[in-house]
Tab-separated table of C-alpha atoms and ligand atoms in Angstrom:
chain	number	residue	atom	x	y	z
A	30	MET	CA	-64.728	-50.906	-20.388
A	31	SER	CA	-64.130	-52.412	-23.783
A	32	SER	CA	-62.984	-55.995	-23.810
A	33	GLU	CA	-59.235	-55.814	-24.363
A	34	ARG	CA	-57.457	-59.006	-25.302
A	35	LEU	CA	-54.640	-59.996	-23.037
A	36	VAL	CA	-52.275	-62.959	-23.208
A	37	VAL	CA	-50.363	-63.968	-20.082
A	38	VAL	CA	-47.359	-66.286	-20.323
A	39	GLY	CA	-46.415	-67.166	-16.778
A	40	SER	CA	-46.591	-69.160	-13.585
A	41	LEU	CA	-49.411	-70.960	-11.802
A	42	ASN	CA	-49.056	-72.102	-8.181
A	43	MET	CA	-51.186	-73.370	-5.361
A	44	ASP	CA	-50.549	-71.405	-2.169
A	45	LEU	CA	-51.017	-73.397	1.044
A	46	SER	CA	-50.966	-71.136	4.118
A	47	VAL	CA	-50.974	-71.990	7.805
A	48	THR	CA	-51.178	-69.346	10.519
A	49	VAL	CA	-49.102	-70.169	13.605
A	50	PRO	CA	-48.586	-68.473	16.981
A	51	ARG	CA	-44.880	-68.191	16.154
A	52	LEU	CA	-42.631	-69.343	13.294
A	53	PRO	CA	-40.861	-72.658	14.018
A	54	GLN	CA	-37.096	-72.766	14.552
A	55	PRO	CA	-35.111	-75.274	12.443
A	56	GLY	CA	-35.993	-78.757	13.682
A	57	GLU	CA	-39.027	-77.555	15.628
A	58	THR	CA	-42.715	-78.385	15.085
A	59	VAL	CA	-45.343	-75.746	15.782
A	60	SER	CA	-49.085	-76.427	15.493
A	61	GLY	CA	-51.174	-73.919	13.615
A	62	ALA	CA	-54.654	-73.229	12.261
A	63	ASP	CA	-56.313	-75.079	9.369
A	64	VAL	CA	-54.667	-74.884	5.966
A	65	VAL	CA	-55.958	-72.157	3.660
A	66	ARG	CA	-55.639	-72.953	-0.061
A	67	GLY	CA	-55.374	-70.137	-2.532
A	68	ALA	CA	-54.615	-70.100	-6.234
A	69	GLY	CA	-51.467	-68.107	-6.898
A	70	GLY	CA	-48.418	-67.623	-9.083
A	71	LYS	CA	-47.803	-64.192	-10.569
A	72	GLY	CA	-48.900	-65.309	-14.041
A	73	ALA	CA	-52.230	-66.729	-12.883
A	74	ASN	CA	-52.799	-63.821	-10.482
A	75	GLN	CA	-52.358	-61.282	-13.265
A	76	ALA	CA	-54.507	-63.327	-15.658
A	77	VAL	CA	-57.337	-63.491	-13.113
A	78	ALA	CA	-56.880	-59.818	-12.259
A	79	ALA	CA	-57.249	-58.867	-15.921
A	80	ALA	CA	-60.337	-61.060	-16.350
A	81	ARG	CA	-62.024	-59.403	-13.344
A	82	LEU	CA	-61.076	-56.025	-14.774
A	83	GLY	CA	-63.000	-56.853	-17.918
A	84	ALA	CA	-60.438	-58.297	-20.334
A	85	GLU	CA	-60.652	-61.349	-22.536
A	86	VAL	CA	-57.681	-63.304	-21.161
A	87	ARG	CA	-55.735	-66.272	-22.473
A	88	MET	CA	-53.240	-67.932	-20.127
A	89	ILE	CA	-50.197	-69.869	-21.334
A	90	GLY	CA	-48.429	-72.010	-18.741
A	91	LEU	CA	-47.781	-75.436	-17.275
A	92	LEU	CA	-49.272	-77.391	-14.385
A	93	GLY	CA	-48.535	-80.859	-13.060
A	94	ASP	CA	-50.908	-83.751	-13.670
A	95	ASP	CA	-51.676	-83.858	-9.939
A	96	ALA	CA	-54.871	-82.907	-8.087
A	97	LEU	CA	-53.583	-79.364	-7.472
A	98	GLY	CA	-53.093	-78.890	-11.217
A	99	GLY	CA	-56.674	-79.929	-11.905
A	100	GLU	CA	-57.950	-77.572	-9.232
A	101	LEU	CA	-55.903	-74.624	-10.515
A	102	ARG	CA	-57.186	-75.210	-14.031
A	103	GLU	CA	-60.764	-75.250	-12.813
A	104	ARG	CA	-60.285	-72.029	-10.885
A	105	LEU	CA	-58.997	-70.287	-14.019
A	106	ALA	CA	-62.052	-71.443	-15.917
A	107	LEU	CA	-64.349	-70.208	-13.138
A	108	GLU	CA	-62.745	-66.773	-13.480
A	109	GLY	CA	-63.440	-66.812	-17.210
A	110	VAL	CA	-59.773	-67.126	-18.210
A	111	ASP	CA	-59.178	-69.152	-21.379
A	112	SER	CA	-56.918	-71.982	-20.201
A	113	GLY	CA	-56.583	-73.641	-23.615
A	114	GLY	CA	-52.883	-72.732	-23.486
A	115	VAL	CA	-52.333	-74.359	-20.080
A	116	ALA	CA	-51.212	-77.997	-20.139
A	117	GLN	CA	-50.801	-80.542	-17.344
A	118	LEU	CA	-47.442	-82.330	-17.633
A	119	PRO	CA	-47.457	-86.054	-16.856
A	120	GLY	CA	-45.219	-87.072	-13.951
A	121	VAL	CA	-44.557	-83.500	-12.836
A	122	ALA	CA	-45.790	-81.684	-9.714
A	123	SER	CA	-47.706	-78.403	-9.922
A	124	GLY	CA	-46.085	-75.238	-8.593
A	125	LEU	CA	-46.615	-74.980	-4.857
A	126	ALA	CA	-45.953	-72.279	-2.272
A	127	LEU	CA	-45.867	-73.369	1.380
A	128	ILE	CA	-46.587	-70.270	3.453
A	129	VAL	CA	-46.318	-70.098	7.235
A	130	VAL	CA	-47.722	-66.905	8.696
A	131	GLN	CA	-47.071	-65.716	12.246
A	132	GLN	CA	-50.054	-63.932	13.800
A	133	ASP	CA	-48.366	-60.523	13.432
A	134	GLY	CA	-48.040	-61.080	9.667
A	135	GLU	CA	-44.342	-62.128	9.623
A	136	ASN	CA	-44.064	-65.118	7.299
A	137	THR	CA	-41.837	-67.641	5.592
A	138	ILE	CA	-42.491	-68.953	2.088
A	139	THR	CA	-41.015	-72.092	0.573
A	140	LEU	CA	-41.606	-72.263	-3.160
A	141	SER	CA	-41.548	-75.390	-5.298
A	142	PRO	CA	-41.831	-74.101	-8.896
A	143	GLY	CA	-42.645	-77.597	-10.202
A	144	ALA	CA	-44.174	-77.512	-13.680
A	145	ASN	CA	-43.506	-73.770	-14.082
A	146	HIS	CA	-39.822	-74.524	-14.572
A	147	HIS	CA	-40.638	-76.895	-17.420
A	148	LEU	CA	-42.009	-74.038	-19.519
A	149	ASP	CA	-39.044	-73.944	-21.890
A	150	VAL	CA	-39.083	-72.507	-25.404
A	151	PRO	CA	-40.188	-75.763	-27.139
A	152	ALA	CA	-43.004	-76.099	-24.581
A	153	LEU	CA	-44.069	-72.517	-25.313
A	154	ASP	CA	-44.127	-73.308	-29.039
A	155	ASN	CA	-46.242	-76.412	-28.383
A	156	LEU	CA	-48.741	-74.522	-26.248
A	157	THR	CA	-49.107	-71.599	-28.631
A	158	GLY	CA	-48.734	-73.367	-31.968
A	159	GLY	CA	-46.038	-70.783	-32.680
A	160	THR	CA	-48.396	-67.804	-32.297
A	161	VAL	CA	-48.022	-66.233	-28.867
A	162	ALA	CA	-50.145	-63.184	-29.612
A	163	SER	CA	-52.000	-61.452	-32.440
A	164	PRO	CA	-51.407	-57.797	-33.375
A	165	ALA	CA	-54.415	-56.587	-31.372
A	166	ASP	CA	-53.368	-58.468	-28.221
A	167	THR	CA	-51.366	-57.247	-25.248
A	168	LEU	CA	-48.826	-59.692	-23.837
A	169	LEU	CA	-48.215	-59.573	-20.076
A	170	LEU	CA	-45.109	-61.291	-18.699
A	171	GLN	CA	-43.487	-61.864	-15.298
A	172	LEU	CA	-40.285	-63.681	-14.283
A	173	GLU	CA	-41.517	-66.822	-12.499
A	174	VAL	CA	-40.956	-68.995	-15.580
A	175	PRO	CA	-37.585	-69.533	-17.332
A	176	LEU	CA	-36.058	-66.317	-18.648
A	177	PRO	CA	-35.345	-67.619	-22.196
A	178	THR	CA	-39.046	-68.467	-22.502
A	179	VAL	CA	-40.078	-64.981	-21.399
A	180	LEU	CA	-37.645	-63.539	-23.953
A	181	ALA	CA	-38.965	-65.799	-26.732
A	182	ALA	CA	-42.564	-64.854	-25.890
A	183	ALA	CA	-41.742	-61.134	-25.872
A	184	ARG	CA	-39.955	-61.333	-29.222
A	185	ALA	CA	-42.731	-63.360	-30.832
A	186	ALA	CA	-45.466	-61.036	-29.608
A	187	ARG	CA	-43.599	-57.908	-30.535
A	188	GLY	CA	-42.813	-59.387	-33.943
A	189	ALA	CA	-46.563	-59.882	-34.397
A	190	GLY	CA	-47.219	-56.257	-33.481
A	191	ALA	CA	-48.665	-56.856	-29.994
A	192	LEU	CA	-47.901	-54.531	-27.084
A	193	THR	CA	-45.529	-56.331	-24.699
A	194	VAL	CA	-45.580	-55.560	-20.973
A	195	LEU	CA	-43.054	-57.033	-18.526
A	196	ASN	CA	-43.463	-57.058	-14.762
A	197	ALA	CA	-39.808	-57.824	-13.904
A	198	ALA	CA	-40.631	-59.719	-10.716
A	199	PRO	CA	-39.076	-61.540	-9.074
A	200	LEU	CA	-35.835	-60.067	-10.367
A	201	PRO	CA	-33.353	-62.864	-11.151
A	202	GLN	CA	-29.712	-62.600	-10.054
A	203	SER	CA	-28.590	-64.118	-13.345
A	204	PRO	CA	-28.172	-64.402	-16.251
A	205	ARG	CA	-27.983	-60.626	-16.626
A	206	GLU	CA	-27.305	-60.839	-20.386
A	207	VAL	CA	-30.658	-62.510	-21.068
A	208	LEU	CA	-32.384	-60.000	-18.815
A	209	ALA	CA	-30.738	-57.162	-20.745
A	210	GLU	CA	-31.973	-58.704	-24.011
A	211	LEU	CA	-35.445	-59.010	-22.535
A	212	LEU	CA	-35.557	-55.365	-21.514
A	213	GLY	CA	-34.738	-54.540	-25.104
A	214	ALA	CA	-37.646	-56.683	-26.319
A	215	VAL	CA	-40.527	-55.202	-24.301
A	216	ASP	CA	-42.529	-51.995	-24.725
A	217	VAL	CA	-43.517	-51.453	-21.096
A	218	LEU	CA	-41.589	-52.323	-17.922
A	219	VAL	CA	-43.273	-52.393	-14.496
A	220	VAL	CA	-41.136	-52.743	-11.359
A	221	ASN	CA	-41.394	-51.932	-7.663
A	222	GLU	CA	-38.777	-49.855	-5.837
A	223	THR	CA	-36.549	-52.834	-4.982
A	224	GLU	CA	-36.586	-54.136	-8.532
A	225	ALA	CA	-35.995	-50.652	-9.946
A	226	ALA	CA	-32.923	-50.287	-7.753
A	227	GLY	CA	-31.806	-53.826	-8.665
A	228	LEU	CA	-31.911	-53.085	-12.394
A	229	LEU	CA	-30.004	-49.796	-12.166
A	230	PRO	CA	-27.849	-49.779	-9.054
A	231	ALA	CA	-26.920	-46.105	-9.438
A	232	ALA	CA	-30.275	-45.143	-7.934
A	233	HIS	CA	-31.423	-41.584	-8.559
A	234	ALA	CA	-32.689	-39.313	-5.829
A	235	GLU	CA	-36.115	-39.113	-7.476
A	236	TRP	CA	-38.016	-42.222	-8.538
A	237	ALA	CA	-39.221	-40.420	-11.673
A	238	GLU	CA	-35.593	-39.871	-12.624
A	239	GLN	CA	-34.917	-43.568	-12.018
A	240	ALA	CA	-37.859	-44.437	-14.304
A	241	ARG	CA	-36.439	-42.196	-16.985
A	242	ALA	CA	-33.015	-43.811	-16.583
A	243	LEU	CA	-34.554	-47.304	-16.871
A	244	ARG	CA	-35.951	-46.345	-20.277
A	245	GLY	CA	-32.320	-46.326	-21.356
A	246	LEU	CA	-32.289	-50.126	-20.905
A	247	GLY	CA	-34.833	-50.538	-23.710
A	248	PRO	CA	-38.511	-50.206	-22.746
A	249	ASP	CA	-40.360	-47.230	-24.212
A	250	THR	CA	-42.358	-46.850	-21.008
A	251	VAL	CA	-41.246	-47.573	-17.447
A	252	VAL	CA	-43.529	-47.599	-14.411
A	253	ILE	CA	-42.237	-47.850	-10.836
A	254	THR	CA	-44.770	-48.773	-8.146
A	255	LEU	CA	-44.280	-47.152	-4.740
A	256	GLY	CA	-46.662	-49.044	-2.457
A	257	ALA	CA	-49.021	-46.713	-0.577
A	258	GLU	CA	-47.412	-43.734	-2.318
A	259	GLY	CA	-48.692	-44.755	-5.748
A	260	ALA	CA	-46.445	-44.894	-8.784
A	261	VAL	CA	-44.263	-42.874	-11.123
A	262	ALA	CA	-43.847	-43.421	-14.838
A	263	ALA	CA	-41.723	-42.244	-17.728
A	264	GLY	CA	-42.686	-42.608	-21.367
A	265	PRO	CA	-41.946	-41.023	-24.727
A	266	GLN	CA	-44.273	-38.096	-23.881
A	267	GLY	CA	-42.602	-37.377	-20.540
A	268	ALA	CA	-42.969	-38.415	-16.930
A	269	CYS	CA	-45.896	-38.506	-14.531
A	270	ALA	CA	-46.502	-39.297	-10.898
A	271	GLU	CA	-49.672	-40.605	-9.302
A	272	SER	CA	-50.271	-40.390	-5.586
A	273	GLY	CA	-51.593	-43.448	-3.812
A	274	PHE	CA	-55.292	-43.859	-3.103
A	275	SER	CA	-56.148	-43.745	0.547
A	276	VAL	CA	-57.764	-47.031	1.502
A	277	ARG	CA	-57.911	-49.196	4.612
A	278	ALA	CA	-55.112	-51.579	3.628
A	279	VAL	CA	-55.156	-54.968	5.335
A	280	ASP	CA	-52.780	-57.003	3.146
A	281	ALA	CA	-50.593	-55.849	0.256
A	282	VAL	CA	-50.566	-59.293	-1.403
A	283	GLY	CA	-52.026	-59.026	-4.896
A	284	ALA	CA	-51.606	-55.241	-5.177
A	285	GLY	CA	-48.743	-55.438	-7.648
A	286	ASP	CA	-50.588	-58.037	-9.742
A	287	ALA	CA	-53.780	-55.967	-9.880
A	288	PHE	CA	-51.701	-52.909	-10.805
A	289	CYS	CA	-49.886	-54.702	-13.646
A	290	ALA	CA	-53.049	-56.229	-15.080
A	291	GLN	CA	-54.888	-52.904	-15.109
A	292	LEU	CA	-51.918	-51.020	-16.531
A	293	ALA	CA	-51.496	-53.553	-19.357
A	294	LEU	CA	-55.221	-53.406	-20.178
A	295	SER	CA	-55.343	-49.627	-20.216
A	296	LEU	CA	-52.186	-49.131	-22.255
A	297	GLY	CA	-53.239	-51.921	-24.633
A	298	GLY	CA	-56.519	-50.068	-25.138
A	299	GLY	CA	-54.722	-46.835	-25.998
A	300	THR	CA	-55.301	-45.000	-22.709
A	301	PRO	CA	-52.700	-42.237	-22.186
A	302	LEU	CA	-49.977	-43.100	-19.664
A	303	PRO	CA	-51.023	-40.785	-16.765
A	304	GLU	CA	-54.616	-42.030	-16.897
A	305	ALA	CA	-53.476	-45.652	-17.201
A	306	VAL	CA	-51.190	-45.278	-14.165
A	307	ARG	CA	-53.997	-43.659	-12.193
A	308	ARG	CA	-56.413	-46.487	-12.948
A	309	ALA	CA	-53.706	-49.069	-12.138
A	310	CYS	CA	-53.117	-47.351	-8.779
A	311	ALA	CA	-56.829	-47.629	-8.029
A	312	ALA	CA	-56.781	-51.363	-8.844
A	313	GLY	CA	-53.665	-51.877	-6.698
A	314	ALA	CA	-55.155	-49.947	-3.787
A	315	LEU	CA	-58.382	-51.977	-3.874
A	316	ALA	CA	-56.393	-55.236	-3.757
A	317	THR	CA	-54.886	-54.161	-0.425
A	318	THR	CA	-58.313	-53.827	1.183
A	319	ARG	CA	-58.898	-57.596	1.247
A	320	PRO	CA	-56.629	-60.475	2.323
A	321	GLY	CA	-55.107	-63.006	-0.069
A	322	ALA	CA	-53.802	-62.973	-3.616
A	323	GLN	CA	-56.548	-63.820	-6.122
A	324	SER	CA	-59.275	-63.406	-3.530
A	325	SER	CA	-58.348	-59.719	-3.163
A	326	LEU	CA	-58.396	-58.763	-6.857
A	327	PRO	CA	-60.967	-56.056	-7.711
A	328	SER	CA	-63.553	-55.832	-10.482
A	329	ALA	CA	-63.718	-53.083	-13.115
A	330	ALA	CA	-66.826	-51.708	-11.379
A	331	GLU	CA	-64.929	-51.338	-8.100
A	332	VAL	CA	-62.113	-49.508	-9.870
A	333	ASP	CA	-64.635	-47.223	-11.582
A	334	ALA	CA	-66.305	-46.501	-8.245
A	335	LEU	CA	-63.020	-45.590	-6.562
A	336	LEU	CA	-62.028	-43.361	-9.474
A	337	ASP	CA	-65.464	-41.716	-9.604
A	338	GLY	CA	-65.339	-40.979	-5.900
A	339	VAL	CA	-61.984	-39.372	-6.381
A	340	THR	CA	-63.017	-37.430	-9.441
A	341	ASP	CA	-66.027	-36.001	-7.623
A	342	ALA	CA	-64.080	-35.229	-4.482
A	343	ALA	CA	-60.733	-33.947	-5.525
A	344	HIS	CA	-59.638	-34.545	-9.086
A	345	VAL	CA	-59.861	-31.765	-11.620
A	346	PRO	CA	-60.199	-33.591	-14.931
A	347	GLY	CA	-58.021	-32.445	-17.779
A	348	ALA	CA	-55.996	-29.939	-15.813
A	349	ALA	CA	-52.971	-32.149	-15.384
A	350	HIS	CA	-53.036	-33.215	-19.017
A	351	ASP	CA	-52.671	-29.661	-20.248
A	352	THR	CA	-49.766	-28.797	-17.978
A	353	ASP	CA	-46.741	-27.784	-19.976
A	354	VAL	CA	-43.832	-28.123	-17.624
A	355	PRO	CA	-40.223	-28.807	-18.647
A	356	ASP	CA	-39.333	-32.477	-18.503
A	357	THR	CA	-37.014	-32.438	-15.529
A	358	ALA	CA	-37.090	-34.558	-12.419
A	359	ASP	CA	-37.250	-31.374	-10.366
A	360	GLY	CA	-40.643	-30.665	-11.858
A	361	ILE	CA	-42.121	-33.879	-10.531
A	362	GLY	CA	-43.168	-33.909	-6.931
A	363	LEU	CA	-43.600	-37.341	-5.465
A	364	PRO	CA	-47.095	-37.851	-4.112
A	365	ASP	CA	-47.889	-36.777	-0.590
A	366	ALA	CA	-48.342	-39.484	2.010
A	367	PRO	CA	-51.882	-40.841	1.862
A	368	HIS	CA	-54.417	-39.215	4.158
A	369	ASP	CA	-56.473	-41.246	6.540
A	370	THR	CA	-59.904	-40.239	5.332
A	371	ASP	CA	-62.381	-42.461	3.553
A	372	VAL	CA	-62.583	-40.187	0.532
A	373	PRO	CA	-59.357	-40.944	-1.257
A	374	PRO	CA	-57.400	-37.762	-1.915
A	375	HIS	CA	-55.829	-37.844	-5.286
A	376	GLU	CA	-53.374	-35.969	-7.366
A	377	THR	CA	-51.820	-36.426	-10.775
A	378	ASN	CA	-48.645	-34.620	-11.647
A	379	GLU	CA	-47.840	-34.820	-15.294
A	380	VAL	CA	-44.769	-33.479	-16.969
A	381	HIS	CA	-44.453	-33.170	-20.737
A	382	HIS	CA	-41.334	-32.741	-22.769
A	383	ALA	CA	-40.877	-29.051	-23.412
B	6	ADP	P1	-45.403	-54.840	-5.103
B	6	ADP	O1	-46.368	-55.600	-4.243
B	6	ADP	O2	-45.193	-55.467	-6.435
B	6	ADP	O3	-44.130	-54.475	-4.377
B	6	ADP	P2	-46.497	-52.219	-4.536
B	6	ADP	O4	-46.448	-52.552	-3.094
B	6	ADP	O5	-45.695	-51.048	-5.010
B	6	ADP	O6	-46.136	-53.466	-5.455
B	6	ADP	O7	-48.037	-51.989	-4.893
B	6	ADP	C1	-48.503	-51.871	-6.229
B	6	ADP	C2	-49.480	-50.732	-6.301
B	6	ADP	O8	-50.600	-50.996	-5.443
B	6	ADP	C3	-48.920	-49.400	-5.842
B	6	ADP	O9	-48.325	-48.710	-6.942
B	6	ADP	C4	-50.177	-48.681	-5.352
B	6	ADP	O10	-50.837	-48.073	-6.434
B	6	ADP	C5	-51.031	-49.807	-4.803
B	6	ADP	N1	-50.829	-49.956	-3.343
B	6	ADP	C6	-49.994	-50.798	-2.701
B	6	ADP	N2	-50.083	-50.655	-1.347
B	6	ADP	C7	-50.998	-49.683	-1.145
B	6	ADP	C8	-51.564	-49.061	0.034
B	6	ADP	N3	-51.175	-49.407	1.266
B	6	ADP	N4	-52.485	-48.092	-0.140
B	6	ADP	C9	-52.889	-47.713	-1.361
B	6	ADP	N5	-52.403	-48.258	-2.505
B	6	ADP	C10	-51.473	-49.230	-2.412
C-alpha cells in the first residue's frame, strides 16, 4: 500500500484491566488476577491502527506529566506514530480507564478522561501551530475529546482541503447543536448501529436506508458498522453493503478502531467506497481474532492475506462494480450471517444511482 498521510486528533488513555471471578457489589472488595496494562483511547487506537496498516500518522492530543503519560508517548513512538503533536500537561493526570472483567467477559469500566478533557481549541492551536492538516492529509476524528475542539479541527482541515473522517463515538448526549455543526463539517461519518440510531431516532427498516438518511445531516459519505454482519455505506455514487468476514472472534475490542483507520486510509487514497468498506471490514474482522485494543490491531499484510483468501475463494472481482441497479433500499440485501468455515465467505452488494 502507498503511504497515506493521516492526522488523528483525539484521546489517549492507559487501560488497566483486572480479571475477577465476579464483579464486586458496591462497598465490596473482590480479589482478582494481576493488572494488565494496555494503551488505549479511541484516538491513539486509531492512530496505531493506521500506522500498522501502512500510513504515515501524526497524532495530536494531550497526556498528563505522570508516568503513564510518558509510557503512552513511548508506545506511540514504538508504533511509528509521530507524537510531535502530543504534549504532556504539567499537574494533570493522563487519561485512565479502570476495567474490571468478570471471567465470562461481563465488565465494568470507570473512565477518568484526565488530560484529554484539556484539549480545548487554544490547546489544539498550540499543538498544531494553527495547521491541523495539509491538503494531501486525511483527518480522522472521534468524540473522546471536547466537541468544540473536534469541530475546530474538522473545519480547519476541511478548509485546507484535507478529507475529514469522523467516527462519532462515543455519541454525546449534548450539546446537539455543536454535534449538528460537526456533522456538517465532515466528509465521511462512521457509526455503529447504536450511534446510527442515536443520531436519527426515526430508524429505518434497512440500515442502508438509515445510512442514506444520515447523509442528510451533512456528510457526503456515511458508513454504518454492523459487527459480525459487516457494514453498509451510502455515498454520492449510491449505497453498498459488505458482508462480514468469517473469523474466529475472541474479543470485539479494537474492531471499530481498526475499521475506521482502514476506511480513512483507503478513502484518503482514492479507493472507491465499496472497496474501501470491504478492506475496512477485513481489518475490523482481524481485530476480533485477538484480545485487547491496540494489541489486536492488524497489519496491512494481514488484511491483504484475508482479502486475497476471499478473492480466490469466493469473490468475483469487478462484477459488483458494474452492477447497475436502481438506488433503492429494496435493492440492497443485508449480508448473510457469517458462515463458520475458515475460508471467509464474502459478498459485496453495490447499488448505483440509476
Ligand atoms: P463497534 O465496536 O464500534 O461497535 P462493530 O462491532 O460494528 O464496531 O465492528 C466494526 C467492524 O469490525 C464491523 O463492521 C465488522 O467489519 C468487523 N467485525 C466486528 N465484529 C466482527 C465479528 N465478530 N466477525 C467479523 N467481523 C467483525
